[in-house]
Structures are given as structure tokens and as C-alpha cells.
Short mmCIF file of C-alpha atoms and ligand atoms in Angstrom, two decimals:
data_model
loop_
_atom_site.label_atom_id
_atom_site.label_comp_id
_atom_site.label_asym_id
_atom_site.label_seq_id
_atom_site.Cartn_x
_atom_site.Cartn_y
_atom_site.Cartn_z
CA MET A 1 69.93 -205.49 176.47
CA ASP A 2 67.53 -208.37 175.69
CA TYR A 3 67.91 -208.43 171.90
CA SER A 4 65.97 -211.73 171.47
CA LYS A 5 62.96 -210.16 173.08
CA ILE A 6 63.36 -207.00 171.03
CA LEU A 7 63.45 -209.01 167.78
CA ASP A 8 60.36 -210.98 168.86
CA THR A 9 58.53 -207.70 169.42
CA ILE A 10 59.63 -206.39 166.01
CA GLN A 11 58.52 -209.60 164.27
CA LEU A 12 55.11 -209.42 165.90
CA LYS A 13 54.66 -205.77 164.96
CA LEU A 14 55.58 -206.47 161.31
CA LYS A 15 53.25 -209.48 161.10
CA ASN A 16 50.37 -207.28 162.17
CA HIS A 17 51.07 -204.64 159.54
CA ILE A 18 49.78 -205.13 156.00
CA PRO A 19 52.20 -203.36 153.65
CA THR A 20 50.76 -201.19 150.89
CA GLY A 21 54.09 -201.17 148.99
CA LYS A 22 54.87 -203.06 145.78
CA VAL A 23 57.63 -205.47 144.73
CA ALA A 24 59.95 -203.84 142.13
CA THR A 25 58.87 -204.85 138.63
CA TYR A 26 61.07 -202.72 136.36
CA ILE A 27 63.67 -205.50 136.56
CA PRO A 28 61.45 -208.42 135.43
CA GLU A 29 63.35 -211.08 137.40
CA LEU A 30 62.76 -209.19 140.66
CA ALA A 31 59.00 -209.16 140.02
CA LYS A 32 59.00 -212.95 140.57
CA ILE A 33 60.05 -212.68 144.23
CA PRO A 34 57.16 -213.38 146.67
CA GLY A 35 56.20 -210.13 148.37
CA ASP A 36 55.61 -211.78 151.73
CA LYS A 37 59.24 -212.75 152.37
CA LEU A 38 60.43 -211.26 155.64
CA GLY A 39 63.65 -211.72 157.55
CA MET A 40 65.90 -209.81 159.90
CA HIS A 41 69.35 -210.42 161.31
CA LEU A 42 71.13 -208.53 164.07
CA TYR A 43 74.83 -209.07 164.72
CA CYS A 44 76.05 -207.48 167.94
CA ILE A 45 79.73 -206.90 168.64
CA ASN A 46 79.35 -208.02 172.25
CA SER A 47 76.62 -210.64 172.15
CA GLY A 48 76.60 -212.25 168.68
CA HIS A 49 73.72 -213.21 166.38
CA TYR A 50 69.93 -212.85 166.60
CA ASN A 51 67.42 -213.31 163.78
CA PHE A 52 63.92 -214.23 162.65
CA GLY A 53 61.99 -215.28 159.56
CA ASP A 54 63.78 -215.61 156.21
CA ALA A 55 67.08 -214.27 157.58
CA HIS A 56 69.07 -217.07 155.93
CA GLU A 57 67.53 -216.86 152.45
CA ARG A 58 69.56 -215.05 149.80
CA PHE A 59 68.06 -212.17 147.81
CA SER A 60 69.25 -209.64 145.25
CA ILE A 61 71.25 -207.01 147.15
CA GLN A 62 70.86 -204.43 144.32
CA SER A 63 71.94 -200.96 145.53
CA ILE A 64 73.38 -202.26 148.79
CA SER A 65 76.29 -203.33 146.53
CA LYS A 66 77.08 -199.63 146.05
CA VAL A 67 78.63 -199.55 149.52
CA PHE A 68 80.99 -202.42 148.64
CA SER A 69 81.99 -200.94 145.28
CA LEU A 70 82.67 -197.52 146.82
CA THR A 71 84.84 -199.17 149.49
CA LEU A 72 86.82 -201.05 146.86
CA ALA A 73 87.25 -197.87 144.77
CA MET A 74 88.48 -195.94 147.84
CA ASN A 75 90.87 -198.77 148.70
CA THR A 76 92.14 -198.64 145.11
CA ILE A 77 92.54 -194.92 144.30
CA GLY A 78 91.89 -193.22 147.67
CA ASN A 79 90.42 -189.73 147.74
CA ASP A 80 90.79 -189.29 143.99
CA VAL A 81 87.33 -190.94 143.85
CA PHE A 82 85.89 -187.62 145.06
CA LYS A 83 87.35 -185.65 142.17
CA ARG A 84 84.66 -187.28 140.02
CA VAL A 85 81.73 -187.78 142.39
CA ASP A 86 80.36 -185.52 145.13
CA VAL A 87 79.15 -186.43 148.65
CA GLU A 88 75.92 -184.42 148.87
CA PRO A 89 72.42 -185.88 149.32
CA SER A 90 70.55 -185.68 146.04
CA GLY A 91 66.97 -185.22 147.25
CA ASN A 92 65.99 -186.95 143.99
CA PRO A 93 64.98 -190.50 143.01
CA PHE A 94 67.84 -193.01 142.69
CA ASN A 95 67.73 -193.10 138.88
CA SER A 96 67.16 -189.39 138.21
CA LEU A 97 68.94 -187.67 135.30
CA ILE A 98 67.99 -184.11 136.20
CA GLN A 99 70.85 -182.94 138.44
CA LEU A 100 73.52 -184.49 136.25
CA GLU A 101 72.81 -182.08 133.41
CA TYR A 102 73.15 -178.87 135.39
CA GLU A 103 75.97 -180.20 137.59
CA ASN A 104 78.17 -180.94 134.55
CA GLY A 105 78.15 -184.73 134.74
CA ILE A 106 79.38 -184.92 138.38
CA PRO A 107 76.99 -187.23 140.30
CA ARG A 108 75.75 -185.92 143.65
CA ASN A 109 76.98 -188.98 145.58
CA PRO A 110 78.18 -192.59 145.06
CA PHE A 111 74.88 -194.16 146.20
CA ILE A 112 72.53 -192.84 143.51
CA ASN A 113 72.71 -194.74 140.22
CA ALA A 114 74.80 -192.10 138.43
CA GLY A 115 77.36 -192.17 141.25
CA ALA A 116 77.50 -195.96 141.41
CA LEU A 117 77.89 -196.17 137.62
CA LEU A 118 80.80 -193.74 137.91
CA ILE A 119 82.36 -195.91 140.64
CA ALA A 120 81.94 -198.93 138.34
CA ASP A 121 83.84 -196.96 135.67
CA ILE A 122 86.68 -196.37 138.18
CA LEU A 123 86.81 -200.09 138.97
CA VAL A 124 86.87 -201.00 135.26
CA SER A 125 89.78 -198.56 134.74
CA HIS A 126 91.88 -199.71 137.68
CA LEU A 127 91.22 -203.43 138.25
CA LYS A 128 92.24 -206.32 136.04
CA ASN A 129 89.13 -208.35 136.73
CA PRO A 130 86.67 -206.00 138.47
CA LYS A 131 83.78 -208.49 138.80
CA GLN A 132 85.91 -211.15 140.44
CA GLU A 133 87.75 -208.64 142.63
CA LEU A 134 84.52 -207.09 143.87
CA LEU A 135 83.05 -210.51 144.61
CA GLN A 136 86.23 -211.58 146.37
CA PHE A 137 86.18 -208.43 148.48
CA ILE A 138 82.61 -209.20 149.62
CA ARG A 139 83.50 -212.84 150.31
CA THR A 140 86.48 -211.75 152.39
CA ILE A 141 84.67 -209.20 154.54
CA SER A 142 81.64 -211.45 155.12
CA GLY A 143 83.73 -214.61 155.59
CA ILE A 144 81.42 -216.46 153.15
CA ASP A 145 83.03 -217.92 150.03
CA SER A 146 79.87 -219.11 148.32
CA ILE A 147 78.46 -215.60 147.67
CA THR A 148 77.87 -215.06 143.97
CA SER A 149 76.01 -212.96 141.40
CA ASN A 150 72.85 -214.22 139.68
CA SER A 151 73.43 -214.00 135.92
CA THR A 152 69.69 -214.29 135.13
CA VAL A 153 68.94 -211.21 137.25
CA ALA A 154 71.94 -209.35 135.79
CA SER A 155 70.86 -209.98 132.18
CA SER A 156 67.25 -209.17 133.03
CA GLU A 157 68.40 -205.77 134.31
CA LYS A 158 70.78 -205.25 131.39
CA LYS A 159 67.92 -205.68 128.93
CA HIS A 160 65.98 -202.95 130.72
CA SER A 161 68.75 -200.51 131.43
CA ASN A 162 68.03 -197.64 129.06
CA ARG A 163 67.94 -195.17 131.92
CA ASN A 164 71.25 -196.31 133.42
CA ALA A 165 72.79 -196.26 129.93
CA ALA A 166 71.45 -192.71 129.53
CA LEU A 167 73.15 -191.69 132.80
CA LEU A 168 76.42 -193.14 131.52
CA HIS A 169 76.12 -191.42 128.13
CA LEU A 170 75.37 -188.09 129.78
CA MET A 171 78.39 -188.41 132.11
CA LYS A 172 80.55 -189.48 129.17
CA SER A 173 79.48 -186.39 127.21
CA PHE A 174 80.96 -184.33 130.08
CA GLY A 175 84.19 -186.38 129.96
CA ASN A 176 83.49 -188.08 133.31
CA ILE A 177 83.33 -191.71 132.05
CA GLU A 178 86.54 -193.31 130.77
CA ASN A 179 85.44 -196.72 129.52
CA ASP A 180 83.12 -198.32 127.04
CA ILE A 181 79.55 -197.86 128.30
CA ASP A 182 78.55 -201.48 127.80
CA LYS A 183 81.51 -202.68 129.87
CA VAL A 184 80.65 -200.35 132.77
CA LEU A 185 76.97 -201.33 132.62
CA ASP A 186 78.00 -204.97 132.67
CA LEU A 187 79.89 -204.56 135.95
CA TYR A 188 77.04 -202.50 137.40
CA VAL A 189 74.33 -205.12 136.71
CA PHE A 190 76.70 -207.85 137.95
CA GLN A 191 77.18 -206.11 141.30
CA CYS A 192 73.46 -205.35 141.70
CA ALA A 193 72.63 -209.04 141.04
CA ILE A 194 74.86 -210.30 143.86
CA GLU A 195 72.77 -212.39 146.25
CA MET A 196 73.20 -212.45 150.01
CA SER A 197 71.04 -213.29 153.02
CA CYS A 198 70.34 -210.91 155.92
CA GLN A 199 72.87 -212.85 158.02
CA GLU A 200 75.55 -212.59 155.31
CA LEU A 201 74.91 -208.86 154.89
CA ALA A 202 75.08 -208.29 158.64
CA GLN A 203 78.40 -210.17 158.70
CA ALA A 204 79.81 -208.09 155.84
CA PHE A 205 78.64 -204.81 157.35
CA MET A 206 80.12 -205.64 160.75
CA LEU A 207 83.32 -204.14 159.37
CA TYR A 208 81.59 -200.75 159.03
CA ALA A 209 80.26 -201.07 162.59
CA ASN A 210 83.65 -202.13 163.94
CA GLU A 211 85.90 -199.32 162.62
CA GLY A 212 87.17 -201.43 159.70
CA VAL A 213 88.49 -204.22 161.94
CA SER A 214 87.45 -207.82 161.28
CA ILE A 215 85.80 -209.27 164.37
CA GLN A 216 86.98 -212.74 163.34
CA ASN A 217 90.73 -212.05 163.37
CA GLN A 218 91.07 -208.45 164.64
CA GLN A 219 92.78 -207.36 161.39
CA GLN A 220 92.30 -203.82 160.08
CA ILE A 221 90.74 -204.57 156.66
CA ILE A 222 89.58 -201.04 155.78
CA ALA A 223 91.18 -197.88 157.16
CA LYS A 224 89.22 -196.40 160.06
CA ARG A 225 89.03 -193.07 158.21
CA THR A 226 87.56 -194.73 155.11
CA VAL A 227 84.89 -196.43 157.23
CA LYS A 228 83.98 -193.15 158.95
CA ARG A 229 83.56 -191.46 155.58
CA ILE A 230 81.50 -194.28 154.07
CA ASN A 231 79.26 -194.34 157.14
CA ALA A 232 78.78 -190.58 156.76
CA ILE A 233 77.70 -191.06 153.13
CA MET A 234 75.33 -193.87 154.16
CA GLN A 235 73.80 -191.55 156.75
CA THR A 236 73.25 -188.65 154.36
CA CYS A 237 72.71 -190.43 151.03
CA GLY A 238 71.79 -194.09 151.70
CA PHE A 239 68.06 -193.74 150.96
CA TYR A 240 67.92 -191.34 147.98
CA ASP A 241 65.12 -188.83 148.48
CA GLU A 242 64.20 -190.52 151.76
CA ALA A 243 67.61 -190.15 153.47
CA GLY A 244 66.25 -187.46 155.79
CA GLU A 245 63.22 -189.60 156.67
CA PHE A 246 65.44 -192.61 157.47
CA SER A 247 67.69 -190.46 159.71
CA PHE A 248 64.62 -189.01 161.36
CA ARG A 249 62.84 -192.31 161.98
CA VAL A 250 65.78 -194.71 162.47
CA GLY A 251 68.85 -192.61 163.23
CA LEU A 252 71.53 -194.93 161.84
CA PRO A 253 73.77 -195.00 158.75
CA GLY A 254 72.24 -197.47 156.29
CA LYS A 255 71.70 -198.48 152.68
CA SER A 256 68.72 -199.89 150.85
CA GLY A 257 68.24 -201.81 147.60
CA VAL A 258 65.24 -202.42 145.33
CA GLY A 259 65.49 -206.15 146.12
CA GLY A 260 63.86 -205.15 149.42
CA GLY A 261 66.97 -205.29 151.60
CA ILE A 262 68.14 -202.63 154.03
CA VAL A 263 71.35 -202.73 156.03
CA ALA A 264 72.17 -200.41 158.91
CA ILE A 265 74.98 -200.15 161.41
CA HIS A 266 75.35 -198.74 164.87
CA PRO A 267 79.06 -197.87 165.23
CA ASN A 268 80.73 -199.98 167.95
CA GLN A 269 77.44 -201.78 168.70
CA TYR A 270 75.97 -203.83 165.86
CA SER A 271 75.21 -204.34 162.19
CA THR A 272 71.78 -205.40 161.03
CA ALA A 273 69.95 -206.36 157.82
CA VAL A 274 66.24 -206.66 157.03
CA TRP A 275 64.57 -208.09 153.93
CA SER A 276 60.99 -207.48 152.81
CA PRO A 277 60.50 -207.01 149.04
CA LYS A 278 57.52 -204.64 149.07
CA LEU A 279 58.86 -201.13 148.44
CA ASN A 280 57.40 -197.76 149.36
CA PRO A 281 57.04 -195.11 146.61
CA LYS A 282 60.65 -193.97 147.18
CA GLY A 283 61.97 -197.47 146.42
CA ASN A 284 62.85 -198.45 150.00
CA SER A 285 61.49 -201.55 151.78
CA GLU A 286 58.35 -200.53 153.65
CA LEU A 287 58.59 -203.15 156.40
CA GLY A 288 62.40 -202.84 156.47
CA MET A 289 62.14 -199.17 157.44
CA MET A 290 59.55 -200.05 160.05
CA ALA A 291 61.68 -202.85 161.53
CA LEU A 292 64.71 -200.60 161.92
CA GLU A 293 62.64 -197.80 163.38
CA GLU A 294 61.34 -200.27 165.99
CA LEU A 295 64.89 -201.49 166.67
CA THR A 296 66.21 -198.05 167.57
CA THR A 297 63.02 -197.21 169.47
CA LEU A 298 63.03 -200.40 171.56
CA THR A 299 66.77 -200.29 172.28
CA GLY A 300 66.65 -196.56 172.95
CA LEU A 301 69.93 -196.33 171.01
CA SER A 302 70.69 -194.35 167.88
CA ILE A 303 73.75 -192.38 166.88
CA PHE A 304 72.02 -189.12 167.77
N1 LIG B 1 69.90 -202.20 139.84
C1 LIG B 1 69.00 -201.18 140.27
C2 LIG B 1 68.94 -200.03 139.27
O1 LIG B 1 69.91 -199.58 138.77
C3 LIG B 1 69.42 -200.71 141.64
C4 LIG B 1 68.54 -199.62 142.18
C5 LIG B 1 68.32 -199.70 143.66
O2 LIG B 1 68.50 -200.76 144.29
N2 LIG B 1 67.81 -198.63 144.21
O3 LIG B 1 67.88 -199.54 138.97
#
């Protein structure tokens, strides 16, 4: 497969498309990011790295961090995670409160905000220093020690987090949050404000493409069964109320964030990350979706 040529074709196609989407502004720090940033990185198990554009520039990973925090929670308390959060697609926006009320404070899945806040509560309960341990986990799986969280972005989000606080209060009223709400929110905004480039994300997500085995040293870092389950949740819940559309157009497990990043993996083939900050109305990167759709079209490969 000529992946360099495929990425050239994708880059050209994206350059010729004028996005109608908008950069996220509800977190004021994110509104400052130039909307025309565009990068993509593809990391193939057999043939290594390919990229274009701003693939080496770090950006706010936002909800992509929900995959890392779920993995850490599953590594810490195993399947008990799923006593408190479900694994069903929500069909609702990422920050919706509606289902939580009639489903008794049990979030639909770990990738909507309610679910990720609940996972943050688990990490606060079970880890001595959850922020550092989460960061260390990401550094280990990506092999990049300089990855860090941007405190300006975190405090910008914290100041505008009434809705996330409301989700936590509602879950707490049902007895499904154990810790102080401010402490949980603090971890949540910290993880969302972690900054990584497309290349760094592709390196971290290689583990999910490679059955939990590090391709650097062949060590099993995450159990194969855990990886299969997380990939299944990415497939069904990674794009909120656009998860069906992403499966339909791209056909890979993936996860998006309001920083404009999208990661996707093809089990036993590759991991990939795209960054373009302009979001469609569902909060997913407009050009990112297009790039990944082109990738699976041009390679003729998807998991289906
Ligand atoms: N930090 C963001 C929020 O809670 C993450 C949302 C996202 O990336 N979809 O609103």
C-alpha cells in the first residue's frame, strides 16, 4: 500500500475544501486557536510513520483523554467500572443532562461527559495522585516524557464548567459520585487540557491497534481483552450523537475532542490522528472526519 501517496491525496482534497464548521468557543482558551491548522499522522505497524501539515504541533486533546482515563480505571479496578457506567451509545450531545435523570445517575457510556466525569471520580477514589498517574500512563504508552497538561486551558474550562458541575451534582444525588465535586472536576479539566501532537497521539494509540502490546519493546501493557472492549466502546460511542455517522463513513473505532483532534485505529494495521479545529454542529472536527473517510476509502480497508 502506498501510504505516502494516499496521504498526499488526502491533503490535497482537504486543501480544496472550505470548512463551514467553527472553532469551539465555550472554553475561551480554545477560541484562540487558529482555525486553519491542519495535520495528520499515520503510524503503520508494518511500515512506520507518514504525516503532513501540522502533525508535530501539540493541541488540546480534550475528550480524546477519555480513552486514556477509561483504560487507567479498567487497569485499576477492572470490570467494576461497569457497575457505575454503561456501554451504550447515547445518541445525545456530549454534555447532555437529559438521559442521566431518567437513567438514575448511571451515564450511558464512559465517553460522554457524564461518563468521563464518573471515571474521574473512580480515579480520585483509587489513585494517590491521579493527575500525575494519568499523565505518566500517557507518557509511558506514547514513549514521550515531555507530554503535559496546559494549566491555562484547564483553568479556562474550570471557570466555565457549570454544565459539567451540574452533571456531577446530578450523579451525586443518585449516590453515583463518591468524592468532592470540585476535586473530580479538577482532574477532569486537567485531563482535557493535556496537549499532544498528531504524531504523539498516533504513537499512544498504537497500543489499541496492536492488541495492547508495545511495538517498541513487545511488552503487553494493557490486557488484550481490555483493548478489545475499549475499541468496541470507541466504535459505538466515540463520536456522541455522530457515532453512527462515523462508523458509516469511516468504519473504524475512534475518538474525537473539541480541540479538533480525532484518533482512529485499524486493529493490527495502524493508528492515526488528524487535527483541524473547526468543528461540525455535533462537535467533531469537520476536516478530521473527511480525512479519515478518505483514508478508509483510498486504502479500501475498514473493519467491516
Ligand atoms: N472539556 C470538554 C468539555 O467537557 C470536552 C468535550 C469534548 O471534547 N467533546 O466540554
